[in-house]
Amino acid sequence: MIQYKQNKEADRTVGTLERKLPGENVLSNIQSHYPKMSRSYRKIADYLTINYKEAVFMTASALAEELGTSESTVVRFASSLGYKGYPGFQDSLRTYIRSQYGITPSDGENPESPDDRRILESVFTSDEENLRATKESLDLKAFRMAVQEIAGAERVYCLGLRNCAPLSEMCTFCLKKIRRNVFLMREDNGAGIYEDAIQLSPADVLIAIGFPKYSARMLKVMEIAGERNAHIISITDGNHSPMTMYSSCNLYAKTSPITISDSLTAPVYLINGLIAAVLAERPEAVSEYRRTVERAEQNYQIPEEDMELLTGRVLGNSYVSGEENA
């Protein structure tokens, strides 16, 4: 009975602490406890401070696996901050992220039904600012260098890890319609990206795309490519990025946090611009590609709907004049 009463008292104490810890203070709460933390707790704190947008959707076990620690350590870490276990910490973290975009529910409002219009306006406004900043700060000399290197390379490799994998896939997909020997370096191949890297030559180009978290694997591939004297183009978020240490041509795009991840709208526009400029640099590639597609249609009887997908709208855009737009 005594133990039971103590547990109830502890629950009430934790509940009181949670009420005194509004979501918007969750990161400052971590920092205030940081000086007294153990080494294992500091490791968790360091990760959460940087990657809190991702951590809000990670279970305690997933976070423990990411950091190479135990699930119980993660739970005790959350409790040490005054939260009712890891779920209580996540609730506070979720409130903090929502408050960043002005969508914290007001009194009497259903907390599960935020104002959708405010969310959309906040996201759109943030993306508009990212696009404006990217356009104004773009280094046109570096952009022109990237275009010429991609157009003239013997082989082009595209690499983007984690949240940037779709960007590298898009870049590869579009470049394959413009030129030959374009390859996607896939992280799910494990050591495959290193196998690709050690085969690079001075005649090749590596397009490395990283926002905003730069994994050790990405940097290692870039280091190998540099030692192979390949041309390296980095598409990243600023000259503070460690990716710039390994590349001679750097293109920057502005990103900003959107709930669980940073918005990649500006990088998409930058890559689209790069593709359009390479296409304009190699107008003969359009005719060559169309002839290849026509031969494929005749030889293999590819269905009409698949032929439309194979051709792609990129071949009919306004960056190619005359016959190519006909």
mmCIF file of N, CA, C and O in Angstrom, residues 7 12 33 38 49 51 60 65 72 75-76 87 94 120 126 146 148 154 160 179 189 231 235 243-244 247 276 278 319:
data_model
loop_
_atom_site.group_PDB
_atom_site.id
_atom_site.type_symbol
_atom_site.label_atom_id
_atom_site.label_comp_id
_atom_site.label_asym_id
_atom_site.label_seq_id
_atom_site.Cartn_x
_atom_site.Cartn_y
_atom_site.Cartn_z
ATOM 1 N N ASN A 7 3.823 5.690 -5.709
ATOM 2 C CA ASN A 7 3.718 5.733 -7.163
ATOM 3 C C ASN A 7 2.692 6.762 -7.619
ATOM 4 O O ASN A 7 2.898 7.488 -8.583
ATOM 5 N N ARG A 12 1.506 12.161 -9.894
ATOM 6 C CA ARG A 12 0.978 13.523 -9.778
ATOM 7 C C ARG A 12 2.095 14.540 -9.958
ATOM 8 O O ARG A 12 1.907 15.587 -10.556
ATOM 9 N N HIS A 33 18.682 21.167 -18.675
ATOM 10 C CA HIS A 33 19.100 19.946 -17.979
ATOM 11 C C HIS A 33 20.455 19.428 -18.464
ATOM 12 O O HIS A 33 21.048 18.546 -17.834
ATOM 13 N N SER A 38 24.146 12.691 -18.017
ATOM 14 C CA SER A 38 25.204 11.704 -18.231
ATOM 15 C C SER A 38 25.607 11.712 -19.703
ATOM 16 O O SER A 38 24.953 12.336 -20.538
ATOM 17 N N THR A 49 18.036 17.767 -30.345
ATOM 18 C CA THR A 49 18.130 19.205 -30.581
ATOM 19 C C THR A 49 18.235 19.510 -32.069
ATOM 20 O O THR A 49 17.685 20.492 -32.563
ATOM 21 N N ASN A 51 17.565 17.042 -34.657
ATOM 22 C CA ASN A 51 16.652 16.247 -35.486
ATOM 23 C C ASN A 51 15.267 16.090 -34.854
ATOM 24 O O ASN A 51 14.609 15.071 -35.038
ATOM 25 N N ALA A 60 10.302 5.122 -29.205
ATOM 26 C CA ALA A 60 11.460 5.079 -28.313
ATOM 27 C C ALA A 60 12.463 4.039 -28.782
ATOM 28 O O ALA A 60 13.680 4.259 -28.732
ATOM 29 N N GLU A 65 17.590 2.700 -31.420
ATOM 30 C CA GLU A 65 18.352 2.008 -32.467
ATOM 31 C C GLU A 65 19.188 2.990 -33.273
ATOM 32 O O GLU A 65 20.330 2.714 -33.628
ATOM 33 N N SER A 72 15.122 1.597 -22.870
ATOM 34 C CA SER A 72 14.907 2.037 -21.489
ATOM 35 C C SER A 72 15.666 3.329 -21.191
ATOM 36 O O SER A 72 15.195 4.172 -20.431
ATOM 37 N N VAL A 75 13.597 6.167 -22.563
ATOM 38 C CA VAL A 75 12.436 6.426 -21.709
ATOM 39 C C VAL A 75 12.863 7.159 -20.438
ATOM 40 O O VAL A 75 12.216 8.125 -20.005
ATOM 41 N N ARG A 76 13.965 6.713 -19.833
ATOM 42 C CA ARG A 76 14.454 7.377 -18.612
ATOM 43 C C ARG A 76 14.901 8.806 -18.910
ATOM 44 O O ARG A 76 14.723 9.712 -18.082
ATOM 45 N N PRO A 87 6.101 9.038 -24.353
ATOM 46 C CA PRO A 87 4.919 9.614 -24.998
ATOM 47 C C PRO A 87 4.647 11.049 -24.567
ATOM 48 O O PRO A 87 4.263 11.892 -25.382
ATOM 49 N N ARG A 94 5.582 17.659 -30.175
ATOM 50 C CA ARG A 94 4.601 17.890 -31.231
ATOM 51 C C ARG A 94 3.970 19.275 -31.084
ATOM 52 O O ARG A 94 3.782 19.990 -32.077
ATOM 53 N N LEU A 120 -1.671 25.732 -44.571
ATOM 54 C CA LEU A 120 -1.286 25.878 -45.975
ATOM 55 C C LEU A 120 -0.633 27.227 -46.244
ATOM 56 O O LEU A 120 0.385 27.320 -46.937
ATOM 57 N N SER A 126 6.378 30.136 -46.549
ATOM 58 C CA SER A 126 7.748 29.700 -46.303
ATOM 59 C C SER A 126 8.429 29.287 -47.603
ATOM 60 O O SER A 126 9.586 29.648 -47.861
ATOM 61 N N ALA A 146 28.328 24.133 -63.774
ATOM 62 C CA ALA A 146 27.636 22.861 -63.568
ATOM 63 C C ALA A 146 26.986 22.380 -64.863
ATOM 64 O O ALA A 146 27.063 21.194 -65.212
ATOM 65 N N GLN A 148 27.846 23.043 -67.988
ATOM 66 C CA GLN A 148 28.854 22.601 -68.950
ATOM 67 C C GLN A 148 29.474 21.265 -68.553
ATOM 68 O O GLN A 148 29.744 20.418 -69.407
ATOM 69 N N GLU A 154 31.616 12.278 -69.555
ATOM 70 C CA GLU A 154 31.485 10.948 -70.146
ATOM 71 C C GLU A 154 30.359 10.186 -69.458
ATOM 72 O O GLU A 154 29.535 9.544 -70.105
ATOM 73 N N GLY A 160 21.734 11.151 -53.817
ATOM 74 C CA GLY A 160 21.003 11.843 -52.767
ATOM 75 C C GLY A 160 20.546 10.812 -51.750
ATOM 76 O O GLY A 160 19.954 9.801 -52.135
ATOM 77 N N ARG A 179 20.790 12.936 -72.296
ATOM 78 C CA ARG A 179 22.101 12.403 -72.618
ATOM 79 C C ARG A 179 22.220 10.940 -72.169
ATOM 80 O O ARG A 179 21.422 10.454 -71.381
ATOM 81 N N ASN A 189 21.408 -0.054 -52.110
ATOM 82 C CA ASN A 189 22.340 -1.065 -52.608
ATOM 83 C C ASN A 189 23.484 -1.332 -51.627
ATOM 84 O O ASN A 189 24.407 -2.084 -51.929
ATOM 85 N N HIS A 231 34.724 15.225 -61.466
ATOM 86 C CA HIS A 231 34.137 16.539 -61.220
ATOM 87 C C HIS A 231 32.961 16.361 -60.265
ATOM 88 O O HIS A 231 32.097 15.509 -60.489
ATOM 89 N N ILE A 235 24.793 20.158 -54.564
ATOM 90 C CA ILE A 235 23.566 20.950 -54.466
ATOM 91 C C ILE A 235 23.142 20.856 -53.012
ATOM 92 O O ILE A 235 22.675 19.813 -52.543
ATOM 93 N N MET A 243 29.710 19.391 -47.388
ATOM 94 C CA MET A 243 29.801 18.879 -48.753
ATOM 95 C C MET A 243 30.684 19.754 -49.625
ATOM 96 O O MET A 243 31.315 19.271 -50.570
ATOM 97 N N THR A 244 30.731 21.047 -49.318
ATOM 98 C CA THR A 244 31.499 21.967 -50.153
ATOM 99 C C THR A 244 33.004 21.723 -50.057
ATOM 100 O O THR A 244 33.757 22.198 -50.902
ATOM 101 N N SER A 247 33.730 19.461 -53.191
ATOM 102 C CA SER A 247 33.244 19.809 -54.527
ATOM 103 C C SER A 247 33.855 21.123 -54.998
ATOM 104 O O SER A 247 34.157 22.008 -54.194
ATOM 105 N N ALA A 276 16.859 22.207 -67.416
ATOM 106 C CA ALA A 276 16.474 23.033 -68.558
ATOM 107 C C ALA A 276 17.695 23.636 -69.245
ATOM 108 O O ALA A 276 17.766 23.695 -70.478
ATOM 109 N N VAL A 278 20.809 22.429 -69.186
ATOM 110 C CA VAL A 278 21.556 21.353 -69.860
ATOM 111 C C VAL A 278 20.864 20.986 -71.168
ATOM 112 O O VAL A 278 21.515 20.738 -72.188
ATOM 113 N N TYR A 319 12.291 25.504 -73.860
ATOM 114 C CA TYR A 319 13.724 25.762 -73.872
ATOM 115 C C TYR A 319 14.381 25.285 -75.180
ATOM 116 O O TYR A 319 15.529 25.549 -75.426
#
